[in-house]
Each structure stands twice: as C-alpha cells, then as structure tokens.
C-alpha cells in the first residue's frame, strides 16, 4: 500500500519531505522518506540510502532523481522524457508495406525475400512451407 517507490542514494544536496522530484518518466512530491531500517526520516543527506514515496510511477533502474522547483517543471520534464523514449522505441521498428516490397522486386533491388513463419502446429507449418516453396519467380 505505499504506492510507487524508489530507493536512491543521495549524491549532492539534501532531500527533504515535500521536495518535488523527477526520475525519468516518474515525478512527484516526496510524501515520505524511509531510511535503510524502514524508519521515517525528515531529510536525507549525501551518502544516505533512502526510499522515496510519492512518485507518479516506479522509475527505471539507473534513472537519476533530481529535485526541481515546481510541479509544473517536473511534469514537463517527465513528459519530454516519456516522449523521447516513445520516439526511440518507434524508431527501432520499421514497417514495410507490401506495395513497397513489390516496387523493390520490380526494380530488381530485391532478389530474395527472407520470411519468418510462426505456427502453433507442426502440420500447418509444413503446409505453409510447402506452398511457399512452390512459388517460384520466373526470371
């Protein structure tokens, strides 16, 4: 029942209950700080490990937690980070249309087309493989 939490080691400055923080896409107002023994503390000094309660979601491992002046700045920073991560993820996947493949084949730029077949039953896999092998391109 504590909600999203982050375990952090303070590097610079002092973290206090009530500070507004951002860690990756997670942000929020520090509702409570717990020390390594689980006791509630009002502030954490450099070198002290603490559990931070009050974040919007669980931050990623290795995300840097920083303190900001206002909740608005925290939201903007987290939103920008989320958008950046989304764009980074989208750039990994490239979708190729059937029209594009047809054009590549017509130009002669694509001689072979590697195909990955997924099937749940060995018999259906063999049937699909057989049908694909029957298809031959006339040169």
Coordinates of C-alpha atoms in Angstrom, one line a residue:
X1 CA 0.0 0.0 0.0
X2 CA 2.8 2.6 -0.3
X3 CA 2.4 3.1 -4.0
X4 CA 5.3 3.6 -6.4
X5 CA 8.6 4.0 -4.6
X6 CA 12.3 4.5 -5.5
X7 CA 15.3 3.6 -3.5
X8 CA 18.0 6.2 -4.0
X9 CA 21.4 7.2 -2.6
X10 CA 21.7 10.9 -2.3
X11 CA 24.8 12.3 -4.1
X12 CA 24.6 16.1 -3.8
X13 CA 22.5 18.3 -1.5
X14 CA 19.8 17.3 0.9
X15 CA 16.4 15.7 0.1
X16 CA 13.5 16.7 2.3
X17 CA 9.9 15.6 2.6
X18 CA 7.9 17.9 0.4
X19 CA 10.6 18.3 -2.3
X20 CA 9.4 18.0 -5.9
X21 CA 11.4 15.4 -7.8
X22 CA 11.7 13.8 -11.2
X23 CA 13.3 10.4 -12.1
X24 CA 13.0 9.5 -15.8
X25 CA 9.3 9.5 -16.5
X26 CA 8.3 9.4 -12.8
X27 CA 7.7 12.6 -10.9
X28 CA 6.0 13.7 -7.7
X29 CA 6.2 15.4 -4.3
X30 CA 8.2 13.5 -1.7
X31 CA 5.5 12.3 0.8
X32 CA 7.8 10.4 3.0
X33 CA 11.5 9.2 3.2
X34 CA 12.4 5.9 4.8
X35 CA 15.9 5.1 5.9
X36 CA 17.6 1.7 5.4
X37 CA 16.0 0.4 8.5
X38 CA 12.5 1.4 7.4
X39 CA 12.2 4.3 9.8
X40 CA 10.6 7.6 8.6
X41 CA 13.1 10.5 8.3
X42 CA 12.5 14.2 7.5
X43 CA 15.6 14.6 5.4
X44 CA 18.4 12.7 3.7
X45 CA 22.0 13.9 3.5
X46 CA 24.6 12.9 0.8
X47 CA 25.6 9.2 1.0
X48 CA 22.4 8.1 2.7
X49 CA 20.2 5.5 1.0
X50 CA 16.5 6.3 1.3
X51 CA 13.2 5.0 0.0
X52 CA 11.2 7.8 -1.7
X53 CA 7.4 7.7 -1.5
X54 CA 5.1 9.9 -3.5
X55 CA 6.1 9.3 -7.1
X56 CA 3.7 9.0 -10.0
X57 CA 5.1 5.7 -11.1
X58 CA 8.1 3.5 -10.5
X59 CA 11.2 5.0 -12.2
X60 CA 13.5 2.8 -14.3
X61 CA 16.6 1.3 -12.8
X62 CA 19.5 3.7 -13.0
X63 CA 17.4 6.8 -13.6
X64 CA 18.8 9.9 -11.9
X65 CA 16.4 11.5 -9.4
X66 CA 16.6 15.3 -9.4
X67 CA 14.8 18.0 -7.4
X68 CA 13.0 20.8 -9.3
X69 CA 11.3 24.0 -8.1
X70 CA 7.7 23.4 -9.2
X71 CA 5.3 20.5 -10.0
X72 CA 4.8 22.0 -13.5
X73 CA 8.5 21.8 -14.3
X74 CA 8.5 18.2 -13.0
X75 CA 5.5 17.2 -15.2
X76 CA 7.1 18.8 -18.3
X77 CA 10.4 17.1 -17.8
X78 CA 8.7 13.7 -17.3
X79 CA 6.5 14.3 -20.3
X80 CA 9.5 15.1 -22.5
X81 CA 11.4 12.1 -21.3
X82 CA 8.4 9.8 -22.0
X83 CA 8.1 11.3 -25.5
X84 CA 11.8 10.8 -26.1
X85 CA 11.6 7.2 -25.0
X86 CA 8.5 6.6 -27.2
X87 CA 10.2 8.1 -30.2
X88 CA 13.3 6.0 -29.6
X89 CA 11.2 2.8 -29.4
X90 CA 9.2 3.7 -32.5
X91 CA 12.4 4.3 -34.5
X92 CA 13.5 0.8 -33.8
X93 CA 10.6 -0.8 -35.7
X94 CA 10.5 -0.2 -39.4
X95 CA 7.3 -1.2 -41.1
X96 CA 7.5 -2.2 -44.8
X97 CA 4.3 -2.2 -46.9
X98 CA 3.5 -4.8 -49.5
X99 CA 3.5 -2.1 -52.2
X100 CA 7.0 -1.1 -51.2
X101 CA 8.2 -4.7 -51.4
X102 CA 6.5 -5.0 -54.9
X103 CA 8.3 -1.9 -56.1
X104 CA 11.6 -3.2 -54.8
X105 CA 11.1 -6.5 -56.6
X106 CA 10.1 -4.8 -59.8
X107 CA 13.2 -2.6 -59.7
X108 CA 15.4 -5.6 -59.2
X109 CA 16.7 -4.3 -55.9
X110 CA 15.3 -7.3 -54.0
X111 CA 16.2 -10.7 -55.3
X112 CA 15.2 -12.8 -52.3
X113 CA 12.7 -12.2 -49.6
X114 CA 13.5 -13.8 -46.2
X115 CA 10.4 -14.9 -44.5
X116 CA 9.8 -16.0 -40.8
X117 CA 6.9 -18.3 -40.4
X118 CA 5.3 -18.7 -37.0
X119 CA 2.9 -21.6 -36.5
X120 CA 1.4 -23.3 -33.5
X121 CA 1.2 -26.8 -35.1
X122 CA 3.9 -28.6 -37.0
X123 CA 1.5 -29.7 -39.7
X124 CA 0.4 -26.2 -40.5
X125 CA 4.0 -25.1 -40.6
X126 CA 4.8 -27.8 -43.2
X127 CA 1.8 -26.9 -45.3
X128 CA 2.8 -23.2 -45.4
X129 CA 6.4 -24.0 -46.1
X130 CA 5.4 -26.3 -49.0
X131 CA 3.2 -23.6 -50.5
X132 CA 5.9 -21.0 -50.3
X133 CA 8.4 -23.4 -51.9
X134 CA 6.1 -24.0 -54.9
X135 CA 6.1 -20.3 -55.6
X136 CA 9.0 -19.6 -58.0
X137 CA 9.8 -16.3 -59.6
X138 CA 10.2 -16.6 -63.4
X139 CA 13.3 -14.7 -64.5

